[in-house]
Amino acid sequence: MTVEVNAEETRMTEVIAVVPTQEETEKAVEGDGKVKDGDESKPKTVEKCSSYREESNFLSDLKEFEKKALNELKAKLEESILGDNLYKKEGPKKTDEKSVADEKDARGGDESEKAGREEAQNEEERKQDGGDEKENTAQECKEEKKPDAGTEECEEEKKPNASNEEKGVQTDTEISLWGVPLLPSKGAESTDVVLLKFLRAREFKVNDAFEMLKKTLQWRKEARIDSILDEDLCADLSAAAYMNGVDREGHPVCYNIFGVFDSEELYQKTFGSEEKRSQFLRWRCQLMEKGIQKLDLKPGGASSLLQINDLKKSPGPAKKELRISTKQAIGILQDNYPELVAKNIFINVPFWYYALNALISPFLTQRTKSKFVVARPGKVTETLLRYIPMEEIPENYGGFKKERDFEFSGEDGVASELIMKAGSIETIEIPSLEVGSTLVWDLSVLGWEVNYKEEFVPIDEGSYTIIVQKAKKMGSQEGPIRNSFRTNEPGKVVLTIENTSSKKKRVLHRYKVNKSY
């Protein structure tokens, strides 16, 4: 496998995968972005995500050419909305003209000429009659001062373009996208945030960004996207994708679980026909719209999502329907939801992913590909920790977050980190001076392979130490530990970790004391 490592001041190191041989993959990548057998002087992946932030949406932070592009786009958008030409016009005239042409063809040349002569003669007679009628009507208007039908005709004669003016007044200026008004003169601060997304997606090329915005609005209108949240779509796919928690920068996190399609029954129910595949694509758009509801589309707000794509047990590229639907979904999201994904993290990545990535890669922009991060099965928790705090990572991915868990909240729920040197022993103490208190703790070691035990040590030297968890070897596949102990005398719980390996270990832990009342 070939790995490209980019180090930027405002971004995390990113891994972009291309098609590898199995030997290259095993030799070059461990899933954490490190390059083995390479130049040690190259920048390495940082342990935590401390600087991966969205590009600023504050006007004061924009470069001059970016400000200029934004102002130009706003001017084009303002003119287009007020001129009522943002959307494609539906013209029924084409049908009428076609029917007239068909009728002419049916009559033949001679009849057409004859009809033309008769029509010209009738038109001349109508003009003469019309002139007399207009003169009579005008005369009647002068003679009759009370309002009647003649007066209305007179007013219409005076204002032949009144209906067109009325149409101009009725121009729709309430056009919005994701709940944000698009008319720049309304002065909404979120408008700039949305427009900057389109500009960044098109490298600040104003015309390209404007065309992209117009196509997105047209697509949303034709596909009825603004009402999609009210639709009941693909109820069986609730486990396939869901929103859960936020990352270190406040971005809502969306988990996509491709392994659910390992079920042949669900696979056929989702991709078994063209109609079902269309429903799947609509459901995916609905999920994106739900995620956008959680965003803060204002300068300084978290205005994009973090996507976690779990490929464990996912059907491989041999599944044609899944491959086609995935490609279509990527196209729709890339064309109509620009810059709404901060990172796309792929976890539990199998070898076949690299081949699939090579097929999809040509359809992605370089900017989209730069947001991809790839992690092998053994590095899932470690990879997620760079972007998501331990307390926000679900338990099944090695984190502390449990469903319907009310034990930890707020500041009590924040995890601390301890770095253990190779061959060292560390202890974590949880004091309890009140009798009857209940101590609760969570602990996890990335990669485990350590010796671990839990004890309660009384303050009274005459009392016995109580073994809470006897010492044992913890394997690499161990999940987070949640345990508790109720005290009968003052003392402390001591958690002991012995690192017998030759590598550093990261220990994540938190605890709280529930006092008796």
Coordinates of C-alpha atoms in Angstrom, one line a residue:
M1 CA 0.0 0.0 0.0
T2 CA 1.1 3.5 -0.7
V3 CA 0.5 6.0 2.1
E4 CA 0.6 9.8 1.8
V5 CA 1.1 11.7 5.0
N6 CA 0.4 15.4 4.9
A7 CA 1.2 17.7 7.9
E8 CA -0.4 21.1 7.9
E9 CA -0.7 23.7 10.6
T10 CA -4.4 23.7 10.7
R11 CA -5.2 20.0 10.0
M12 CA -4.6 16.6 11.4
T13 CA -2.2 14.3 9.5
E14 CA -4.4 12.5 6.9
V15 CA -4.1 9.1 5.3
I16 CA -5.2 8.6 1.8
A17 CA -5.3 5.0 0.7
V18 CA -4.7 3.7 -2.9
V19 CA -4.6 0.2 -4.2
P20 CA -1.8 -1.8 -2.5
T21 CA -0.4 -5.3 -2.6
Q22 CA -1.0 -7.3 0.5
E23 CA 2.7 -7.3 1.2
E24 CA 2.8 -3.5 1.0
T25 CA -0.2 -3.1 3.2
E26 CA 1.2 -5.3 6.0
K27 CA 4.6 -3.7 5.8
A28 CA 3.7 0.0 5.4
V29 CA 0.5 0.5 7.4
E30 CA -0.5 -0.3 11.0
G31 CA -3.7 1.6 10.7
D32 CA -2.6 4.5 12.8
G33 CA -1.1 6.5 10.0
K34 CA 2.6 5.6 10.8
V35 CA 5.0 4.6 8.1
K36 CA 7.2 1.7 9.0
D37 CA 10.8 1.3 7.7
G38 CA 10.7 4.8 6.4
D39 CA 12.5 8.0 7.1
E40 CA 12.3 8.8 10.8
S41 CA 12.6 12.5 10.0
K42 CA 9.2 12.5 8.4
P43 CA 6.3 14.1 10.4
K44 CA 4.4 11.6 12.5
T45 CA 0.7 11.5 13.3
V46 CA 0.0 13.4 16.5
E47 CA -1.6 11.5 19.3
K48 CA -4.5 13.8 19.8
C49 CA -6.5 16.0 17.5
S50 CA -5.6 19.5 18.9
S51 CA -5.7 21.5 15.7
Y52 CA -8.2 19.9 13.3
R53 CA -10.7 22.6 12.8
E54 CA -12.9 23.8 10.1
E55 CA -11.7 26.7 8.0
S56 CA -12.9 30.0 9.5
N57 CA -16.2 31.5 8.5
F58 CA -15.4 34.9 10.0
L59 CA -15.0 37.6 7.4
S60 CA -12.0 39.0 9.2
D61 CA -10.2 35.7 8.8
L62 CA -10.8 35.4 5.0
K63 CA -8.0 36.2 2.6
E64 CA -8.6 39.2 0.2
F65 CA -9.4 37.0 -2.8
E66 CA -11.8 35.0 -0.7
K67 CA -13.6 38.1 0.4
K68 CA -13.8 39.3 -3.1
A69 CA -15.2 36.0 -4.4
L70 CA -17.8 36.0 -1.6
N71 CA -19.0 39.5 -2.4
E72 CA -19.2 38.6 -6.1
L73 CA -21.2 35.5 -5.4
K74 CA -23.6 37.4 -3.1
A75 CA -24.1 40.0 -5.9
K76 CA -24.9 37.3 -8.5
L77 CA -27.2 35.6 -6.1
E78 CA -29.0 38.8 -5.1
E79 CA -29.6 39.7 -8.7
S80 CA -30.8 36.2 -9.6
I81 CA -33.3 36.0 -6.8
L82 CA -34.7 39.5 -7.3
G83 CA -34.8 38.8 -11.1
D84 CA -36.7 35.6 -10.4
N85 CA -34.3 33.5 -12.6
L86 CA -32.6 31.3 -10.0
Y87 CA -34.7 28.3 -11.0
K88 CA -35.3 26.9 -14.4
K89 CA -38.5 28.2 -16.0
E90 CA -41.1 25.6 -16.9
G91 CA -42.2 26.6 -20.4
P92 CA -45.5 25.1 -21.7
K93 CA -45.0 27.0 -24.9
K94 CA -42.9 24.3 -26.5
T95 CA -45.9 21.9 -26.4
D96 CA -48.2 24.5 -28.0
E97 CA -45.7 25.3 -30.8
K98 CA -45.2 21.6 -31.4
S99 CA -48.9 21.0 -31.8
V100 CA -49.2 23.9 -34.2
A101 CA -46.4 22.5 -36.3
D102 CA -47.9 19.0 -36.3
E103 CA -51.2 20.5 -37.4
K104 CA -49.5 22.3 -40.3
D105 CA -47.8 19.2 -41.4
A106 CA -51.2 17.4 -41.4
R107 CA -52.9 19.9 -43.5
G108 CA -50.3 20.1 -46.3
G109 CA -48.8 22.9 -48.2
D110 CA -51.9 24.1 -50.3
E111 CA -54.2 24.2 -47.3
S112 CA -51.6 26.1 -45.3
E113 CA -51.4 28.8 -47.9
K114 CA -55.1 29.0 -48.2
A115 CA -55.6 29.2 -44.4
G116 CA -52.9 31.9 -44.3
R117 CA -54.7 34.1 -46.8
E118 CA -57.9 33.7 -44.9
E119 CA -56.3 34.4 -41.6
A120 CA -54.7 37.6 -43.0
Q121 CA -58.1 38.8 -44.3
N122 CA -59.8 38.1 -41.0
E123 CA -57.0 39.8 -39.1
E124 CA -57.5 43.0 -41.2
E125 CA -61.3 42.9 -40.5
R126 CA -60.6 42.5 -36.8
K127 CA -58.3 45.4 -36.7
Q128 CA -60.9 47.6 -38.4
D129 CA -63.7 46.4 -36.1
G130 CA -61.4 46.7 -33.1
G131 CA -60.5 50.3 -33.9
D132 CA -64.1 51.2 -34.1
E133 CA -64.8 49.4 -30.8
K134 CA -61.9 51.1 -29.0
E135 CA -63.0 54.6 -30.2
N136 CA -66.6 53.8 -29.0
T137 CA -65.3 52.5 -25.7
A138 CA -63.1 55.6 -25.2
Q139 CA -66.1 57.9 -26.0
E140 CA -68.3 55.9 -23.5
C141 CA -65.6 56.3 -20.8
K142 CA -65.7 60.0 -21.2
E143 CA -69.4 60.2 -21.1
E144 CA -70.0 57.7 -18.3
K145 CA -68.4 58.7 -15.0
K146 CA -69.9 56.0 -12.8
P147 CA -67.8 52.7 -12.5
D148 CA -68.9 50.0 -14.9
A149 CA -67.4 47.5 -17.3
G150 CA -66.4 50.3 -19.7
T151 CA -64.4 52.0 -17.0
E152 CA -62.5 48.8 -16.3
E153 CA -61.7 48.5 -20.0
C154 CA -60.6 52.1 -20.0
E155 CA -58.2 51.6 -17.0
E156 CA -56.8 48.5 -18.7
E157 CA -56.2 50.7 -21.8
K158 CA -54.3 53.2 -19.7
K159 CA -52.2 50.5 -17.9
P160 CA -51.5 47.7 -20.4
N161 CA -48.5 46.4 -18.3
A162 CA -50.1 46.4 -14.9
S163 CA -50.2 42.6 -14.7
N164 CA -46.5 42.3 -15.4
E165 CA -45.7 44.8 -12.6
E166 CA -47.8 42.7 -10.2
K167 CA -45.8 39.6 -11.2
G168 CA -42.6 41.5 -10.4
V169 CA -43.9 42.3 -6.9
Q170 CA -44.6 38.7 -6.3
T171 CA -41.0 37.6 -6.8
D172 CA -40.1 34.9 -4.2
T173 CA -37.3 36.4 -2.0
E174 CA -37.8 33.8 0.8
I175 CA -35.6 31.2 -0.9
S176 CA -33.5 29.3 1.7
L177 CA -31.2 26.4 2.0
W178 CA -30.9 24.2 5.2
G179 CA -33.0 26.8 7.0
V180 CA -30.7 29.7 6.0
P181 CA -32.1 32.6 3.9
L182 CA -30.1 33.0 0.7
L183 CA -31.1 36.6 -0.2
P184 CA -27.9 38.4 0.8
S185 CA -29.6 41.8 1.5
K186 CA -31.5 40.1 4.4
G187 CA -28.2 40.3 6.3
A188 CA -28.4 36.8 7.9
E189 CA -24.9 35.9 9.2
S190 CA -25.5 32.3 8.3
T191 CA -25.8 33.2 4.6
D192 CA -22.1 33.8 4.3
V193 CA -21.3 30.4 6.0
V194 CA -23.5 28.5 3.4
L195 CA -22.1 30.4 0.4
L196 CA -18.5 29.8 1.6
K197 CA -19.2 26.1 1.5
F198 CA -20.0 26.3 -2.2
L199 CA -17.0 28.6 -2.9
R200 CA -14.6 26.2 -1.1
A201 CA -16.0 23.3 -3.0
R202 CA -15.2 25.1 -6.3
E203 CA -11.9 26.6 -5.2
F204 CA -13.4 30.1 -5.0
K205 CA -14.3 30.2 -8.6
V206 CA -17.4 32.3 -8.4
N207 CA -19.2 31.2 -11.6
D208 CA -18.6 27.5 -10.8
A209 CA -19.8 28.0 -7.2
F210 CA -22.9 29.8 -8.4
E211 CA -23.8 27.1 -10.9
M212 CA -23.3 24.5 -8.2
L213 CA -25.7 26.4 -5.9
K214 CA -28.3 26.7 -8.7
K215 CA -28.1 23.0 -9.5
T216 CA -28.4 22.1 -5.8
L217 CA -31.5 24.3 -5.4
Q218 CA -33.0 22.9 -8.6
W219 CA -32.3 19.3 -7.5
R220 CA -33.9 20.0 -4.0
K221 CA -37.0 21.4 -5.7
E222 CA -37.4 18.6 -8.1
A223 CA -36.7 15.9 -5.5
R224 CA -38.8 17.6 -2.8
I225 CA -35.9 17.5 -0.3
D226 CA -37.3 20.2 1.9
S227 CA -40.1 17.9 3.0
I228 CA -37.9 14.7 3.2
L229 CA -37.7 14.8 7.0
D230 CA -41.4 14.1 7.2
E231 CA -41.2 10.9 5.2
D232 CA -41.1 7.4 6.6
L233 CA -38.2 5.9 4.8
C234 CA -36.4 2.5 5.2
A235 CA -37.3 1.8 8.8
D236 CA -35.2 -1.4 8.7
L237 CA -32.0 0.7 8.2
S238 CA -32.1 2.4 11.6
A239 CA -29.0 0.3 12.6
A240 CA -27.2 1.1 9.4
A241 CA -26.6 4.8 10.2
Y242 CA -27.3 7.0 13.2
M243 CA -26.1 10.1 15.0
N244 CA -24.2 9.7 18.3
G245 CA -22.3 12.3 20.2
V246 CA -19.9 15.0 19.2
D247 CA -16.1 15.2 18.4
R248 CA -13.5 17.3 20.1
E249 CA -14.4 20.3 18.0
G250 CA -18.2 20.0 18.6
H251 CA -19.0 18.4 15.2
P252 CA -22.0 15.9 15.4
V253 CA -20.8 12.4 14.7
C254 CA -22.6 10.1 12.2
Y255 CA -21.9 6.4 12.3
N256 CA -22.4 4.3 9.1
I257 CA -22.5 0.6 9.8
F258 CA -22.0 -1.3 6.5
G259 CA -21.9 -4.7 8.3
V260 CA -25.7 -4.8 8.5
F261 CA -25.8 -5.5 4.8
D262 CA -24.1 -8.8 5.5
S263 CA -27.7 -10.0 6.1
E264 CA -28.9 -11.3 2.7
E265 CA -32.5 -10.6 3.7
L266 CA -31.8 -6.9 4.5
Y267 CA -29.5 -6.6 1.5
Q268 CA -32.3 -7.7 -0.9
K269 CA -34.8 -5.6 0.9
T270 CA -32.5 -2.5 0.4
F271 CA -30.9 -3.1 -3.0
G272 CA -33.0 -5.8 -4.6
S273 CA -34.6 -3.6 -7.2
E274 CA -34.2 -0.2 -8.8
E275 CA -37.1 1.2 -6.8
K276 CA -35.6 -0.1 -3.6
R277 CA -32.2 1.4 -4.5
S278 CA -33.9 4.7 -5.2
Q279 CA -35.5 4.6 -1.7
F280 CA -32.1 3.8 -0.2
L281 CA -30.6 6.9 -1.9
R282 CA -33.5 9.0 -0.6
W283 CA -33.0 7.6 2.9
R284 CA -29.4 8.5 2.8
C285 CA -30.3 12.1 1.8
Q286 CA -32.8 12.1 4.7
L287 CA -30.0 11.0 7.1
M288 CA -27.8 13.9 5.9
E289 CA -30.6 16.4 6.4
K290 CA -31.1 15.1 10.0
G291 CA -27.4 15.6 10.6
I292 CA -27.6 19.2 9.2
Q293 CA -30.3 19.9 11.8
K294 CA -27.7 19.5 14.5
L295 CA -25.2 21.9 12.9
D296 CA -24.6 25.5 13.9
L297 CA -24.4 27.3 10.5
K298 CA -23.0 30.5 12.0
P299 CA -19.5 31.9 12.0
G300 CA -17.5 30.1 14.7
G301 CA -20.1 27.3 14.9
A302 CA -19.6 23.6 14.1
S303 CA -21.0 23.7 10.6
S304 CA -20.0 20.2 9.4
L305 CA -20.3 16.5 10.4
L306 CA -17.8 13.9 11.3
Q307 CA -18.5 10.6 9.5
I308 CA -17.5 7.2 10.9
N309 CA -17.7 4.4 8.3
D310 CA -17.5 0.9 9.9
L311 CA -16.6 -1.7 7.3
K312 CA -16.6 -4.7 9.7
K313 CA -18.4 -7.6 8.0
S314 CA -19.4 -5.3 5.2
P315 CA -20.2 -7.1 1.9
G316 CA -17.2 -6.7 -0.5
P317 CA -17.1 -5.0 -3.9
A318 CA -18.4 -8.2 -5.5
K319 CA -21.9 -7.0 -4.4
K320 CA -22.7 -5.0 -7.5
E321 CA -25.9 -3.3 -6.2
L322 CA -24.1 -2.0 -3.1
R323 CA -21.2 -0.8 -5.2
I324 CA -23.5 1.1 -7.6
S325 CA -25.6 2.6 -4.9
T326 CA -22.5 3.7 -2.9
K327 CA -21.2 5.4 -6.0
Q328 CA -24.6 7.2 -6.6
A329 CA -24.8 8.2 -3.0
I330 CA -21.3 9.7 -3.1
G331 CA -22.2 11.6 -6.2
I332 CA -25.4 13.1 -4.7
L333 CA -23.7 14.1 -1.5
Q334 CA -20.7 15.6 -3.1
D335 CA -22.8 17.6 -5.6
N336 CA -25.4 18.9 -3.2
Y337 CA -23.9 18.9 0.3
P338 CA -20.6 20.7 -0.2
E339 CA -18.2 21.0 2.8
L340 CA -20.7 19.4 5.2
V341 CA -18.3 16.6 6.3
A342 CA -15.2 17.6 8.3
K343 CA -13.7 14.1 8.2
N344 CA -14.6 10.7 6.7
I345 CA -13.0 8.1 9.0
F346 CA -13.1 4.4 7.8
I347 CA -12.6 1.9 10.6
N348 CA -12.2 -1.9 10.6
V349 CA -11.0 -1.6 7.0
P350 CA -10.5 -5.0 5.2
F351 CA -8.0 -5.5 2.4
W352 CA -10.7 -5.3 -0.3
Y353 CA -11.4 -1.7 0.7
Y354 CA -8.3 -0.5 -1.1
A355 CA -9.5 -2.0 -4.4
L356 CA -13.0 -0.4 -3.9
N357 CA -11.4 2.9 -3.0
A358 CA -9.5 2.8 -6.3
L359 CA -12.8 2.4 -8.2
I360 CA -14.5 5.3 -6.3
S361 CA -11.5 7.6 -6.1
P362 CA -11.8 9.0 -9.7
F363 CA -15.2 10.3 -8.8
L364 CA -14.1 12.2 -5.8
T365 CA -12.5 15.7 -5.7
Q366 CA -9.1 16.0 -4.2
R367 CA -10.5 18.1 -1.4
T368 CA -12.9 15.2 -0.6
K369 CA -10.2 12.6 -0.7
S370 CA -8.0 14.7 1.6
K371 CA -10.6 14.2 4.4
F372 CA -10.3 10.4 4.4
V373 CA -8.7 8.7 7.3
V374 CA -8.3 4.9 7.3
A375 CA -7.9 2.5 10.3
R376 CA -7.3 -1.2 10.4
P377 CA -9.3 -3.3 13.0
G378 CA -6.5 -3.2 15.7
K379 CA -6.4 0.6 15.7
V380 CA -10.0 1.6 15.9
T381 CA -10.1 3.1 19.4
E382 CA -6.7 4.8 19.0
T383 CA -7.8 6.3 15.7
L384 CA -11.2 7.6 17.0
L385 CA -9.4 9.1 20.0
R386 CA -7.6 11.5 17.8
Y387 CA -10.9 13.1 16.9
I388 CA -13.4 12.1 19.6
P389 CA -13.0 12.3 23.4
M390 CA -13.1 8.9 25.2
E391 CA -16.4 9.8 26.9
E392 CA -18.1 10.3 23.5
I393 CA -16.8 7.1 21.9
P394 CA -19.4 4.3 22.0
E395 CA -18.5 1.3 24.2
N396 CA -18.5 -1.1 21.2
Y397 CA -15.6 1.0 19.8
G398 CA -13.6 0.9 23.0
G399 CA -14.9 4.1 24.5
F400 CA -16.7 4.9 27.7
K401 CA -20.1 5.9 26.3
K402 CA -22.9 3.5 27.1
E403 CA -26.6 3.6 26.2
R404 CA -28.9 4.9 28.9
D405 CA -25.9 5.5 31.2
F406 CA -26.7 8.1 33.9
E407 CA -23.6 7.3 36.1
F408 CA -21.4 10.0 34.5
S409 CA -22.4 13.4 33.2
G410 CA -20.9 16.8 32.7
E411 CA -17.5 17.3 34.3
D412 CA -17.8 14.0 36.0
G413 CA -17.8 12.3 32.7
V414 CA -14.5 13.7 31.3
A415 CA -11.8 11.1 31.1
S416 CA -8.2 11.6 32.1
E417 CA -5.1 10.1 30.3
L418 CA -2.0 8.5 31.7
I419 CA 1.0 7.6 29.6
M420 CA 2.9 4.5 30.9
K421 CA 6.5 3.8 30.0
A422 CA 7.6 0.4 28.9
G423 CA 8.1 -2.0 31.8
S424 CA 6.6 0.5 34.3
I425 CA 3.9 0.2 37.0
E426 CA 1.3 2.9 37.6
T427 CA -1.5 3.2 40.2
I428 CA -4.7 5.3 40.2
E429 CA -6.2 6.1 43.6
I430 CA -9.8 6.8 44.3
P431 CA -10.2 8.2 47.9
S432 CA -13.3 7.8 50.0
L433 CA -13.3 9.3 53.5
E434 CA -17.0 8.7 54.2
V435 CA -18.4 5.3 55.2
G436 CA -21.1 4.0 52.9
S437 CA -19.9 5.9 49.8
T438 CA -20.0 4.1 46.5
L439 CA -17.0 4.5 44.1
V440 CA -17.6 4.0 40.4
W441 CA -14.8 4.0 37.7
D442 CA -14.1 3.4 34.1
L443 CA -10.7 2.3 32.8
S444 CA -9.2 1.3 29.5
V445 CA -5.7 0.7 28.2
L446 CA -5.2 1.0 24.4
G447 CA -3.9 -2.3 23.2
W448 CA -4.0 -3.7 26.8
E449 CA -1.4 -6.5 27.1
V450 CA -0.9 -5.5 30.8
N451 CA -1.4 -6.9 34.2
Y452 CA -4.2 -5.3 36.1
K453 CA -5.8 -5.5 39.6
E454 CA -8.2 -3.6 41.9
E455 CA -8.0 -3.3 45.7
F456 CA -9.6 -1.4 48.5
V457 CA -7.0 -0.2 51.0
P458 CA -8.4 1.0 54.4
I459 CA -6.9 4.0 56.2
D460 CA -6.9 2.0 59.4
E461 CA -3.6 0.0 59.3
G462 CA -5.3 -2.7 61.4
S463 CA -7.9 -3.4 58.8
Y464 CA -7.5 -5.8 55.9
T465 CA -7.0 -4.9 52.2
I466 CA -10.0 -6.1 50.2
I467 CA -9.4 -7.5 46.7
V468 CA -12.0 -6.0 44.3
Q469 CA -10.6 -7.5 41.1
K470 CA -7.8 -10.0 41.4
A471 CA -4.7 -9.6 39.3
K472 CA -4.9 -10.9 35.8
K473 CA -3.3 -10.6 32.4
M474 CA -5.4 -8.4 30.1
G475 CA -5.4 -9.4 26.4
S476 CA -5.3 -7.0 23.5
Q477 CA -8.9 -7.5 22.7
E478 CA -10.2 -6.4 26.1
G479 CA -12.9 -3.7 26.3
P480 CA -13.2 -0.8 28.8
I481 CA -13.7 -1.8 32.4
R482 CA -16.6 -0.4 34.5
N483 CA -16.6 -1.4 38.2
S484 CA -17.8 -0.1 41.5
F485 CA -17.2 -0.6 45.3
R486 CA -19.2 0.4 48.4
T487 CA -17.1 1.3 51.3
N488 CA -17.7 0.2 54.9
E489 CA -14.8 2.3 56.3
P490 CA -12.6 5.2 55.2
G491 CA -10.0 4.3 52.6
K492 CA -9.2 4.2 48.9
V493 CA -9.6 2.1 45.9
V494 CA -6.2 1.5 44.2
L495 CA -6.1 0.5 40.5
T496 CA -2.7 -1.0 39.5
I497 CA -1.5 -1.4 36.0
E498 CA 1.8 -3.1 35.1
N499 CA 3.1 -2.6 31.6
T500 CA 5.1 -5.7 30.8
S501 CA 5.5 -4.8 27.1
S502 CA 8.3 -2.9 25.4
K503 CA 6.0 -0.1 24.2
K504 CA 4.4 2.8 25.8
K505 CA 0.8 2.4 26.9
R506 CA -2.1 5.0 27.0
V507 CA -4.4 4.6 30.0
L508 CA -7.8 6.3 29.9
H509 CA -9.8 6.5 33.2
R510 CA -12.4 8.4 35.1
Y511 CA -14.2 8.0 38.5
K512 CA -16.7 9.5 40.8
V513 CA -17.7 9.1 44.4
N514 CA -21.4 8.8 45.2
K515 CA -21.7 9.9 48.9
S516 CA -24.3 8.3 51.2
Y517 CA -27.0 10.5 52.6

